[in-house]
Amino acid sequence: MDNLFSIGELAKFQNISKQTLIFYDKIDLFKPSYVDPENGYRYYTSSQLDYLDTILIMKKIGFSLKEIKNHIKNYTTENSLAFLNRQLTVINDKIQELSLIKSRVQHRCEEIKKAYETASSVPEIRQIEDSYILYHSIKPPFDMKEISLATKKCYAQSSAYNLPVFLQCGVSVPLAHINSGDYTKASLAFLMTENTSLVSNIRKLPSGLTVSFCHFGNYYSSIADSYRTLLTFCDEQHLEIISDSYEFCINDYITSKNEEEFITKIMFYVKKTNK
């Protein structure tokens, strides 16, 4: 039709789908200027192009379709300025959130890379800095089901309170369990985080002397061997274990479905003895 654009032509001009324009019509956001009564074809005028541009730009800025629809009912320079300034706050918050996520992803990549590059059959003694964990207790019988439930509580709480967690979970196994040979009976599940007063179940892992060892492969089938290696090393190096163990999932189901590729770092706080 003369001086009118079909829905296909308009979709091509704007680099969007016809389905998008149909949806905008259905929600009364952007309606065609004319609909052919015989075949239902939608047509648009050239004056509507700028209006559609406005909708698409606002959507790209981050406004929801509902916000756009309410705003453009009667928008002026004054209320548009206020509208955009409010969105600047939202954008800045998202930038901060994305920056945090980026650092967490980088940390995850570096931890996996470091574990493979420094893989050794000998445990490592090192001084660590302060760190923090968000934790939940694991209920008896301390099996895989209860570990998973406690871990899910950590993730749910971190999401509910928007806590700055790393992409790394773990568990803590009481030294008493380890001494009894119960290497998989963890009492705490945790996520690495930063110090915060938003919740009370934050534990500080203080700076101090530690010994650690990376376990490669399926957790339940062979973690006992890695614990025995670590305990023997401590005895040989005259190191007294003074804490429960902390197991950090370096490579797990988040980054691999092959359990043989899993990496678990086991860590104890220790002190040197005069043996």
mmCIF file with all atom_site columns, N, CA and C in Angstrom, residues 106-175:
data_model
loop_
_atom_site.group_PDB
_atom_site.id
_atom_site.type_symbol
_atom_site.label_atom_id
_atom_site.label_alt_id
_atom_site.label_comp_id
_atom_site.label_asym_id
_atom_site.label_entity_id
_atom_site.label_seq_id
_atom_site.pdbx_PDB_ins_code
_atom_site.Cartn_x
_atom_site.Cartn_y
_atom_site.Cartn_z
_atom_site.occupancy
_atom_site.B_iso_or_equiv
_atom_site.pdbx_formal_charge
_atom_site.auth_seq_id
_atom_site.auth_comp_id
_atom_site.auth_asym_id
_atom_site.auth_atom_id
_atom_site.pdbx_PDB_model_num
ATOM 1   N N  . GLN A 1 106 ? 36.830 -14.982 37.148 1.00 0.00 ? 106 GLN A N  1
ATOM 2   C CA . GLN A 1 106 ? 38.284 -14.983 36.999 1.00 0.00 ? 106 GLN A CA 1
ATOM 3   C C  . GLN A 1 106 ? 38.942 -15.809 38.098 1.00 0.00 ? 106 GLN A C  1
ATOM 4   N N  . HIS A 1 107 ? 38.448 -15.650 39.324 1.00 0.00 ? 107 HIS A N  1
ATOM 5   C CA . HIS A 1 107 ? 38.987 -16.409 40.457 1.00 0.00 ? 107 HIS A CA 1
ATOM 6   C C  . HIS A 1 107 ? 38.814 -17.898 40.219 1.00 0.00 ? 107 HIS A C  1
ATOM 7   N N  . ARG A 1 108 ? 37.643 -18.282 39.730 1.00 0.00 ? 108 ARG A N  1
ATOM 8   C CA . ARG A 1 108 ? 37.363 -19.694 39.466 1.00 0.00 ? 108 ARG A CA 1
ATOM 9   C C  . ARG A 1 108 ? 38.334 -20.241 38.418 1.00 0.00 ? 108 ARG A C  1
ATOM 10  N N  . CYS A 1 109 ? 38.508 -19.498 37.338 1.00 0.00 ? 109 CYS A N  1
ATOM 11  C CA . CYS A 1 109 ? 39.416 -19.934 36.270 1.00 0.00 ? 109 CYS A CA 1
ATOM 12  C C  . CYS A 1 109 ? 40.849 -20.055 36.779 1.00 0.00 ? 109 CYS A C  1
ATOM 13  N N  . GLU A 1 110 ? 41.279 -19.082 37.564 1.00 0.00 ? 110 GLU A N  1
ATOM 14  C CA . GLU A 1 110 ? 42.647 -19.092 38.084 1.00 0.00 ? 110 GLU A CA 1
ATOM 15  C C  . GLU A 1 110 ? 42.881 -20.261 39.037 1.00 0.00 ? 110 GLU A C  1
ATOM 16  N N  . GLU A 1 111 ? 41.867 -20.568 39.861 1.00 0.00 ? 111 GLU A N  1
ATOM 17  C CA . GLU A 1 111 ? 41.999 -21.678 40.800 1.00 0.00 ? 111 GLU A CA 1
ATOM 18  C C  . GLU A 1 111 ? 42.131 -23.012 40.073 1.00 0.00 ? 111 GLU A C  1
ATOM 19  N N  . ILE A 1 112 ? 41.311 -23.215 39.037 1.00 0.00 ? 112 ILE A N  1
ATOM 20  C CA . ILE A 1 112 ? 41.379 -24.462 38.271 1.00 0.00 ? 112 ILE A CA 1
ATOM 21  C C  . ILE A 1 112 ? 42.721 -24.563 37.566 1.00 0.00 ? 112 ILE A C  1
ATOM 22  N N  . LYS A 1 113 ? 43.135 -23.480 36.916 1.00 0.00 ? 113 LYS A N  1
ATOM 23  C CA . LYS A 1 113 ? 44.411 -23.477 36.196 1.00 0.00 ? 113 LYS A CA 1
ATOM 24  C C  . LYS A 1 113 ? 45.581 -23.742 37.144 1.00 0.00 ? 113 LYS A C  1
ATOM 25  N N  . LYS A 1 114 ? 45.554 -23.085 38.285 1.00 0.00 ? 114 LYS A N  1
ATOM 26  C CA . LYS A 1 114 ? 46.636 -23.245 39.260 1.00 0.00 ? 114 LYS A CA 1
ATOM 27  C C  . LYS A 1 114 ? 46.700 -24.679 39.766 1.00 0.00 ? 114 LYS A C  1
ATOM 28  N N  . ALA A 1 115 ? 45.523 -25.279 40.004 1.00 0.00 ? 115 ALA A N  1
ATOM 29  C CA . ALA A 1 115 ? 45.486 -26.653 40.519 1.00 0.00 ? 115 ALA A CA 1
ATOM 30  C C  . ALA A 1 115 ? 46.134 -27.621 39.537 1.00 0.00 ? 115 ALA A C  1
ATOM 31  N N  . TYR A 1 116 ? 45.852 -27.445 38.256 1.00 0.00 ? 116 TYR A N  1
ATOM 32  C CA . TYR A 1 116 ? 46.451 -28.331 37.254 1.00 0.00 ? 116 TYR A CA 1
ATOM 33  C C  . TYR A 1 116 ? 47.939 -28.063 37.065 1.00 0.00 ? 116 TYR A C  1
ATOM 34  N N  . GLU A 1 117 ? 48.312 -26.789 37.093 1.00 0.00 ? 117 GLU A N  1
ATOM 35  C CA . GLU A 1 117 ? 49.709 -26.432 36.865 1.00 0.00 ? 117 GLU A CA 1
ATOM 36  C C  . GLU A 1 117 ? 50.622 -26.831 38.027 1.00 0.00 ? 117 GLU A C  1
ATOM 37  N N  . THR A 1 118 ? 50.072 -26.812 39.237 1.00 0.00 ? 118 THR A N  1
ATOM 38  C CA . THR A 1 118 ? 50.896 -27.092 40.414 1.00 0.00 ? 118 THR A CA 1
ATOM 39  C C  . THR A 1 118 ? 50.598 -28.452 41.021 1.00 0.00 ? 118 THR A C  1
ATOM 40  N N  . ALA A 1 119 ? 49.912 -29.295 40.235 1.00 0.00 ? 119 ALA A N  1
ATOM 41  C CA . ALA A 1 119 ? 49.559 -30.628 40.742 1.00 0.00 ? 119 ALA A CA 1
ATOM 42  C C  . ALA A 1 119 ? 50.812 -31.354 41.236 1.00 0.00 ? 119 ALA A C  1
ATOM 43  N N  . SER A 1 120 ? 50.710 -31.881 42.445 1.00 0.00 ? 120 SER A N  1
ATOM 44  C CA . SER A 1 120 ? 51.864 -32.539 43.052 1.00 0.00 ? 120 SER A CA 1
ATOM 45  C C  . SER A 1 120 ? 51.396 -33.653 43.968 1.00 0.00 ? 120 SER A C  1
ATOM 46  N N  . SER A 1 121 ? 52.249 -34.626 44.128 1.00 0.00 ? 121 SER A N  1
ATOM 47  C CA . SER A 1 121 ? 51.943 -35.728 45.047 1.00 0.00 ? 121 SER A CA 1
ATOM 48  C C  . SER A 1 121 ? 52.342 -35.376 46.468 1.00 0.00 ? 121 SER A C  1
ATOM 49  N N  . VAL A 1 122 ? 52.908 -34.170 46.636 1.00 0.00 ? 122 VAL A N  1
ATOM 50  C CA . VAL A 1 122 ? 53.361 -33.716 47.948 1.00 0.00 ? 122 VAL A CA 1
ATOM 51  C C  . VAL A 1 122 ? 52.487 -32.543 48.417 1.00 0.00 ? 122 VAL A C  1
ATOM 52  N N  . PRO A 1 123 ? 51.949 -32.596 49.627 1.00 0.00 ? 123 PRO A N  1
ATOM 53  C CA . PRO A 1 123 ? 51.159 -31.486 50.157 1.00 0.00 ? 123 PRO A CA 1
ATOM 54  C C  . PRO A 1 123 ? 51.963 -30.190 50.235 1.00 0.00 ? 123 PRO A C  1
ATOM 55  N N  . GLU A 1 124 ? 51.251 -29.091 50.340 1.00 0.00 ? 124 GLU A N  1
ATOM 56  C CA . GLU A 1 124 ? 51.874 -27.767 50.356 1.00 0.00 ? 124 GLU A CA 1
ATOM 57  C C  . GLU A 1 124 ? 51.681 -27.102 51.717 1.00 0.00 ? 124 GLU A C  1
ATOM 58  N N  . ILE A 1 125 ? 52.745 -26.551 52.247 1.00 0.00 ? 125 ILE A N  1
ATOM 59  C CA . ILE A 1 125 ? 52.671 -25.767 53.483 1.00 0.00 ? 125 ILE A CA 1
ATOM 60  C C  . ILE A 1 125 ? 52.714 -24.296 53.097 1.00 0.00 ? 125 ILE A C  1
ATOM 61  N N  . ARG A 1 126 ? 51.736 -23.528 53.568 1.00 0.00 ? 126 ARG A N  1
ATOM 62  C CA . ARG A 1 126 ? 51.757 -22.114 53.219 1.00 0.00 ? 126 ARG A CA 1
ATOM 63  C C  . ARG A 1 126 ? 51.013 -21.284 54.250 1.00 0.00 ? 126 ARG A C  1
ATOM 64  N N  . GLN A 1 127 ? 51.375 -20.021 54.302 1.00 0.00 ? 127 GLN A N  1
ATOM 65  C CA . GLN A 1 127 ? 50.703 -19.045 55.165 1.00 0.00 ? 127 GLN A CA 1
ATOM 66  C C  . GLN A 1 127 ? 49.573 -18.427 54.352 1.00 0.00 ? 127 GLN A C  1
ATOM 67  N N  . ILE A 1 128 ? 48.371 -18.418 54.892 1.00 0.00 ? 128 ILE A N  1
ATOM 68  C CA . ILE A 1 128 ? 47.239 -17.844 54.157 1.00 0.00 ? 128 ILE A CA 1
ATOM 69  C C  . ILE A 1 128 ? 46.758 -16.561 54.826 1.00 0.00 ? 128 ILE A C  1
ATOM 70  N N  . GLU A 1 129 ? 46.034 -15.755 54.051 1.00 0.00 ? 129 GLU A N  1
ATOM 71  C CA . GLU A 1 129 ? 45.430 -14.526 54.562 1.00 0.00 ? 129 GLU A CA 1
ATOM 72  C C  . GLU A 1 129 ? 44.005 -14.800 55.032 1.00 0.00 ? 129 GLU A C  1
ATOM 73  N N  . ASP A 1 130 ? 43.417 -13.813 55.711 1.00 0.00 ? 130 ASP A N  1
ATOM 74  C CA . ASP A 1 130 ? 42.035 -13.945 56.173 1.00 0.00 ? 130 ASP A CA 1
ATOM 75  C C  . ASP A 1 130 ? 41.093 -14.202 54.993 1.00 0.00 ? 130 ASP A C  1
ATOM 76  N N  . SER A 1 131 ? 40.099 -15.038 55.227 1.00 0.00 ? 131 SER A N  1
ATOM 77  C CA . SER A 1 131 ? 39.015 -15.228 54.258 1.00 0.00 ? 131 SER A CA 1
ATOM 78  C C  . SER A 1 131 ? 37.748 -15.529 55.043 1.00 0.00 ? 131 SER A C  1
ATOM 79  N N  . TYR A 1 132 ? 36.612 -15.578 54.343 1.00 0.00 ? 132 TYR A N  1
ATOM 80  C CA . TYR A 1 132 ? 35.330 -15.753 55.030 1.00 0.00 ? 132 TYR A CA 1
ATOM 81  C C  . TYR A 1 132 ? 34.456 -16.760 54.288 1.00 0.00 ? 132 TYR A C  1
ATOM 82  N N  . ILE A 1 133 ? 33.632 -17.460 55.077 1.00 0.00 ? 133 ILE A N  1
ATOM 83  C CA . ILE A 1 133 ? 32.697 -18.415 54.496 1.00 0.00 ? 133 ILE A CA 1
ATOM 84  C C  . ILE A 1 133 ? 31.291 -18.168 55.036 1.00 0.00 ? 133 ILE A C  1
ATOM 85  N N  . LEU A 1 134 ? 30.311 -18.382 54.175 1.00 0.00 ? 134 LEU A N  1
ATOM 86  C CA . LEU A 1 134 ? 28.898 -18.435 54.564 1.00 0.00 ? 134 LEU A CA 1
ATOM 87  C C  . LEU A 1 134 ? 28.572 -19.910 54.739 1.00 0.00 ? 134 LEU A C  1
ATOM 88  N N  . TYR A 1 135 ? 28.116 -20.296 55.929 1.00 0.00 ? 135 TYR A N  1
ATOM 89  C CA . TYR A 1 135 ? 27.995 -21.736 56.199 1.00 0.00 ? 135 TYR A CA 1
ATOM 90  C C  . TYR A 1 135 ? 26.601 -22.124 56.705 1.00 0.00 ? 135 TYR A C  1
ATOM 91  N N  . HIS A 1 136 ? 26.298 -23.395 56.533 1.00 0.00 ? 136 HIS A N  1
ATOM 92  C CA . HIS A 1 136 ? 25.111 -24.021 57.129 1.00 0.00 ? 136 HIS A CA 1
ATOM 93  C C  . HIS A 1 136 ? 25.519 -25.402 57.631 1.00 0.00 ? 136 HIS A C  1
ATOM 94  N N  . SER A 1 137 ? 24.953 -25.789 58.767 1.00 0.00 ? 137 SER A N  1
ATOM 95  C CA . SER A 1 137 ? 25.283 -27.087 59.355 1.00 0.00 ? 137 SER A CA 1
ATOM 96  C C  . SER A 1 137 ? 24.697 -28.223 58.524 1.00 0.00 ? 137 SER A C  1
ATOM 97  N N  . ILE A 1 138 ? 25.427 -29.326 58.495 1.00 0.00 ? 138 ILE A N  1
ATOM 98  C CA . ILE A 1 138 ? 24.966 -30.534 57.824 1.00 0.00 ? 138 ILE A CA 1
ATOM 99  C C  . ILE A 1 138 ? 24.406 -31.476 58.893 1.00 0.00 ? 138 ILE A C  1
ATOM 100 N N  . LYS A 1 139 ? 23.216 -31.968 58.659 1.00 0.00 ? 139 LYS A N  1
ATOM 101 C CA . LYS A 1 139 ? 22.555 -32.820 59.650 1.00 0.00 ? 139 LYS A CA 1
ATOM 102 C C  . LYS A 1 139 ? 23.030 -34.267 59.515 1.00 0.00 ? 139 LYS A C  1
ATOM 103 N N  . PRO A 1 140 ? 22.997 -35.003 60.644 1.00 0.00 ? 140 PRO A N  1
ATOM 104 C CA . PRO A 1 140 ? 23.289 -36.437 60.581 1.00 0.00 ? 140 PRO A CA 1
ATOM 105 C C  . PRO A 1 140 ? 22.320 -37.101 59.603 1.00 0.00 ? 140 PRO A C  1
ATOM 106 N N  . PRO A 1 141 ? 22.706 -38.116 58.895 1.00 0.00 ? 141 PRO A N  1
ATOM 107 C CA . PRO A 1 141 ? 23.946 -38.901 59.028 1.00 0.00 ? 141 PRO A CA 1
ATOM 108 C C  . PRO A 1 141 ? 25.127 -38.338 58.227 1.00 0.00 ? 141 PRO A C  1
ATOM 109 N N  . PHE A 1 142 ? 25.104 -37.050 57.911 1.00 0.00 ? 142 PHE A N  1
ATOM 110 C CA . PHE A 1 142 ? 26.220 -36.391 57.219 1.00 0.00 ? 142 PHE A CA 1
ATOM 111 C C  . PHE A 1 142 ? 26.513 -37.013 55.851 1.00 0.00 ? 142 PHE A C  1
ATOM 112 N N  . ASP A 1 143 ? 25.467 -37.462 55.171 1.00 0.00 ? 143 ASP A N  1
ATOM 113 C CA . ASP A 1 143 ? 25.653 -38.117 53.876 1.00 0.00 ? 143 ASP A CA 1
ATOM 114 C C  . ASP A 1 143 ? 25.512 -37.111 52.736 1.00 0.00 ? 143 ASP A C  1
ATOM 115 N N  . MET A 1 144 ? 25.572 -37.610 51.506 1.00 0.00 ? 144 MET A N  1
ATOM 116 C CA . MET A 1 144 ? 25.549 -36.748 50.322 1.00 0.00 ? 144 MET A CA 1
ATOM 117 C C  . MET A 1 144 ? 24.253 -35.940 50.245 1.00 0.00 ? 144 MET A C  1
ATOM 118 N N  . LYS A 1 145 ? 23.152 -36.548 50.623 1.00 0.00 ? 145 LYS A N  1
ATOM 119 C CA . LYS A 1 145 ? 21.870 -35.848 50.589 1.00 0.00 ? 145 LYS A CA 1
ATOM 120 C C  . LYS A 1 145 ? 21.898 -34.640 51.512 1.00 0.00 ? 145 LYS A C  1
ATOM 121 N N  . GLU A 1 146 ? 22.360 -34.830 52.745 1.00 0.00 ? 146 GLU A N  1
ATOM 122 C CA . GLU A 1 146 ? 22.377 -33.731 53.716 1.00 0.00 ? 146 GLU A CA 1
ATOM 123 C C  . GLU A 1 146 ? 23.405 -32.667 53.332 1.00 0.00 ? 146 GLU A C  1
ATOM 124 N N  . ILE A 1 147 ? 24.524 -33.088 52.730 1.00 0.00 ? 147 ILE A N  1
ATOM 125 C CA . ILE A 1 147 ? 25.518 -32.114 52.247 1.00 0.00 ? 147 ILE A CA 1
ATOM 126 C C  . ILE A 1 147 ? 24.906 -31.246 51.150 1.00 0.00 ? 147 ILE A C  1
ATOM 127 N N  . SER A 1 148 ? 24.190 -31.881 50.227 1.00 0.00 ? 148 SER A N  1
ATOM 128 C CA . SER A 1 148 ? 23.556 -31.134 49.136 1.00 0.00 ? 148 SER A CA 1
ATOM 129 C C  . SER A 1 148 ? 22.511 -30.155 49.652 1.00 0.00 ? 148 SER A C  1
ATOM 130 N N  . LEU A 1 149 ? 21.726 -30.582 50.640 1.00 0.00 ? 149 LEU A N  1
ATOM 131 C CA . LEU A 1 149 ? 20.692 -29.708 51.206 1.00 0.00 ? 149 LEU A CA 1
ATOM 132 C C  . LEU A 1 149 ? 21.318 -28.497 51.895 1.00 0.00 ? 149 LEU A C  1
ATOM 133 N N  . ALA A 1 150 ? 22.386 -28.713 52.648 1.00 0.00 ? 150 ALA A N  1
ATOM 134 C CA . ALA A 1 150 ? 23.045 -27.612 53.337 1.00 0.00 ? 150 ALA A CA 1
ATOM 135 C C  . ALA A 1 150 ? 23.683 -26.651 52.333 1.00 0.00 ? 150 ALA A C  1
ATOM 136 N N  . THR A 1 151 ? 24.258 -27.196 51.275 1.00 0.00 ? 151 THR A N  1
ATOM 137 C CA . THR A 1 151 ? 24.857 -26.352 50.235 1.00 0.00 ? 151 THR A CA 1
ATOM 138 C C  . THR A 1 151 ? 23.794 -25.514 49.542 1.00 0.00 ? 151 THR A C  1
ATOM 139 N N  . LYS A 1 152 ? 22.636 -26.121 49.264 1.00 0.00 ? 152 LYS A N  1
ATOM 140 C CA . LYS A 1 152 ? 21.539 -25.392 48.625 1.00 0.00 ? 152 LYS A CA 1
ATOM 141 C C  . LYS A 1 152 ? 21.057 -24.249 49.528 1.00 0.00 ? 152 LYS A C  1
ATOM 142 N N  . LYS A 1 153 ? 21.068 -24.467 50.841 1.00 0.00 ? 153 LYS A N  1
ATOM 143 C CA . LYS A 1 153 ? 20.685 -23.404 51.768 1.00 0.00 ? 153 LYS A CA 1
ATOM 144 C C  . LYS A 1 153 ? 21.648 -22.226 51.662 1.00 0.00 ? 153 LYS A C  1
ATOM 145 N N  . CYS A 1 154 ? 22.918 -22.532 51.499 1.00 0.00 ? 154 CYS A N  1
ATOM 146 C CA . CYS A 1 154 ? 23.917 -21.471 51.347 1.00 0.00 ? 154 CYS A CA 1
ATOM 147 C C  . CYS A 1 154 ? 23.645 -20.656 50.093 1.00 0.00 ? 154 CYS A C  1
ATOM 148 N N  . TYR A 1 155 ? 23.400 -21.352 48.985 1.00 0.00 ? 155 TYR A N  1
ATOM 149 C CA . TYR A 1 155 ? 23.139 -20.653 47.722 1.00 0.00 ? 155 TYR A CA 1
ATOM 150 C C  . TYR A 1 155 ? 21.846 -19.838 47.806 1.00 0.00 ? 155 TYR A C  1
ATOM 151 N N  . ALA A 1 156 ? 20.814 -20.418 48.416 1.00 0.00 ? 156 ALA A N  1
ATOM 152 C CA . ALA A 1 156 ? 19.532 -19.717 48.534 1.00 0.00 ? 156 ALA A CA 1
ATOM 153 C C  . ALA A 1 156 ? 19.677 -18.459 49.386 1.00 0.00 ? 156 ALA A C  1
ATOM 154 N N  . GLN A 1 157 ? 20.395 -18.566 50.495 1.00 0.00 ? 157 GLN A N  1
ATOM 155 C CA . GLN A 1 157 ? 20.593 -17.418 51.373 1.00 0.00 ? 157 GLN A CA 1
ATOM 156 C C  . GLN A 1 157 ? 21.441 -16.340 50.689 1.00 0.00 ? 157 GLN A C  1
ATOM 157 N N  . SER A 1 158 ? 22.475 -16.763 49.984 1.00 0.00 ? 158 SER A N  1
ATOM 158 C CA . SER A 1 158 ? 23.312 -15.776 49.298 1.00 0.00 ? 158 SER A CA 1
ATOM 159 C C  . SER A 1 158 ? 22.524 -15.024 48.247 1.00 0.00 ? 158 SER A C  1
ATOM 160 N N  . SER A 1 159 ? 21.588 -15.709 47.586 1.00 0.00 ? 159 SER A N  1
ATOM 161 C CA . SER A 1 159 ? 20.744 -15.059 46.582 1.00 0.00 ? 159 SER A CA 1
ATOM 162 C C  . SER A 1 159 ? 19.733 -14.126 47.234 1.00 0.00 ? 159 SER A C  1
ATOM 163 N N  . ALA A 1 160 ? 19.114 -14.576 48.332 1.00 0.00 ? 160 ALA A N  1
ATOM 164 C CA . ALA A 1 160 ? 18.090 -13.782 49.011 1.00 0.00 ? 160 ALA A CA 1
ATOM 165 C C  . ALA A 1 160 ? 18.652 -12.481 49.570 1.00 0.00 ? 160 ALA A C  1
ATOM 166 N N  . TYR A 1 161 ? 19.890 -12.524 50.056 1.00 0.00 ? 161 TYR A N  1
ATOM 167 C CA . TYR A 1 161 ? 20.509 -11.345 50.661 1.00 0.00 ? 161 TYR A CA 1
ATOM 168 C C  . TYR A 1 161 ? 21.527 -10.670 49.741 1.00 0.00 ? 161 TYR A C  1
ATOM 169 N N  . ASN A 1 162 ? 21.603 -11.170 48.509 1.00 0.00 ? 162 ASN A N  1
ATOM 170 C CA . ASN A 1 162 ? 22.534 -10.604 47.527 1.00 0.00 ? 162 ASN A CA 1
ATOM 171 C C  . ASN A 1 162 ? 23.947 -10.514 48.099 1.00 0.00 ? 162 ASN A C  1
ATOM 172 N N  . LEU A 1 163 ? 24.403 -11.624 48.674 1.00 0.00 ? 163 LEU A N  1
ATOM 173 C CA . LEU A 1 163 ? 25.717 -11.657 49.310 1.00 0.00 ? 163 LEU A CA 1
ATOM 174 C C  . LEU A 1 163 ? 26.821 -11.819 48.259 1.00 0.00 ? 163 LEU A C  1
ATOM 175 N N  . PRO A 1 164 ? 27.970 -11.228 48.529 1.00 0.00 ? 164 PRO A N  1
ATOM 176 C CA . PRO A 1 164 ? 29.076 -11.287 47.565 1.00 0.00 ? 164 PRO A CA 1
ATOM 177 C C  . PRO A 1 164 ? 29.834 -12.609 47.640 1.00 0.00 ? 164 PRO A C  1
ATOM 178 N N  . VAL A 1 165 ? 29.241 -13.668 47.097 1.00 0.00 ? 165 VAL A N  1
ATOM 179 C CA . VAL A 1 165 ? 29.869 -14.983 47.191 1.00 0.00 ? 165 VAL A CA 1
ATOM 180 C C  . VAL A 1 165 ? 30.738 -15.267 45.975 1.00 0.00 ? 165 VAL A C  1
ATOM 181 N N  . PHE A 1 166 ? 31.776 -16.062 46.195 1.00 0.00 ? 166 PHE A N  1
ATOM 182 C CA . PHE A 1 166 ? 32.604 -16.554 45.106 1.00 0.00 ? 166 PHE A CA 1
ATOM 183 C C  . PHE A 1 166 ? 31.912 -17.759 44.483 1.00 0.00 ? 166 PHE A C  1
ATOM 184 N N  . LEU A 1 167 ? 32.340 -18.128 43.305 1.00 0.00 ? 167 LEU A N  1
ATOM 185 C CA . LEU A 1 167 ? 31.784 -19.323 42.664 1.00 0.00 ? 167 LEU A CA 1
ATOM 186 C C  . LEU A 1 167 ? 32.529 -20.555 43.171 1.00 0.00 ? 167 LEU A C  1
ATOM 187 N N  . GLN A 1 168 ? 32.508 -20.716 44.494 1.00 0.00 ? 168 GLN A N  1
ATOM 188 C CA . GLN A 1 168 ? 33.238 -21.835 45.098 1.00 0.00 ? 168 GLN A CA 1
ATOM 189 C C  . GLN A 1 168 ? 32.544 -22.282 46.377 1.00 0.00 ? 168 GLN A C  1
ATOM 190 N N  . CYS A 1 169 ? 32.215 -23.554 46.412 1.00 0.00 ? 169 CYS A N  1
ATOM 191 C CA . CYS A 1 169 ? 31.594 -24.120 47.606 1.00 0.00 ? 169 CYS A CA 1
ATOM 192 C C  . CYS A 1 169 ? 32.578 -25.074 48.264 1.00 0.00 ? 169 CYS A C  1
ATOM 193 N N  . GLY A 1 170 ? 32.190 -25.600 49.396 1.00 0.00 ? 170 GLY A N  1
ATOM 194 C CA . GLY A 1 170 ? 33.056 -26.540 50.107 1.00 0.00 ? 170 GLY A CA 1
ATOM 195 C C  . GLY A 1 170 ? 32.366 -27.109 51.317 1.00 0.00 ? 170 GLY A C  1
ATOM 196 N N  . VAL A 1 171 ? 33.088 -27.954 52.037 1.00 0.00 ? 171 VAL A N  1
ATOM 197 C CA . VAL A 1 171 ? 32.579 -28.526 53.278 1.00 0.00 ? 171 VAL A CA 1
ATOM 198 C C  . VAL A 1 171 ? 33.708 -28.553 54.297 1.00 0.00 ? 171 VAL A C  1
ATOM 199 N N  . SER A 1 172 ? 33.315 -28.688 55.550 1.00 0.00 ? 172 SER A N  1
ATOM 200 C CA . SER A 1 172 ? 34.283 -28.835 56.635 1.00 0.00 ? 172 SER A CA 1
ATOM 201 C C  . SER A 1 172 ? 34.026 -30.162 57.336 1.00 0.00 ? 172 SER A C  1
ATOM 202 N N  . VAL A 1 173 ? 35.094 -30.949 57.501 1.00 0.00 ? 173 VAL A N  1
ATOM 203 C CA . VAL A 1 173 ? 34.984 -32.254 58.150 1.00 0.00 ? 173 VAL A CA 1
ATOM 204 C C  . VAL A 1 173 ? 35.652 -32.173 59.523 1.00 0.00 ? 173 VAL A C  1
ATOM 205 N N  . PRO A 1 174 ? 34.930 -32.483 60.592 1.00 0.00 ? 174 PRO A N  1
ATOM 206 C CA . PRO A 1 174 ? 35.517 -32.408 61.934 1.00 0.00 ? 174 PRO A CA 1
ATOM 207 C C  . PRO A 1 174 ? 36.756 -33.296 62.060 1.00 0.00 ? 174 PRO A C  1
ATOM 208 N N  . LEU A 1 175 ? 37.735 -32.788 62.781 1.00 0.00 ? 175 LEU A N  1
ATOM 209 C CA . LEU A 1 175 ? 38.969 -33.552 62.985 1.00 0.00 ? 175 LEU A CA 1
ATOM 210 C C  . LEU A 1 175 ? 38.667 -34.874 63.681 1.00 0.00 ? 175 LEU A C  1
#
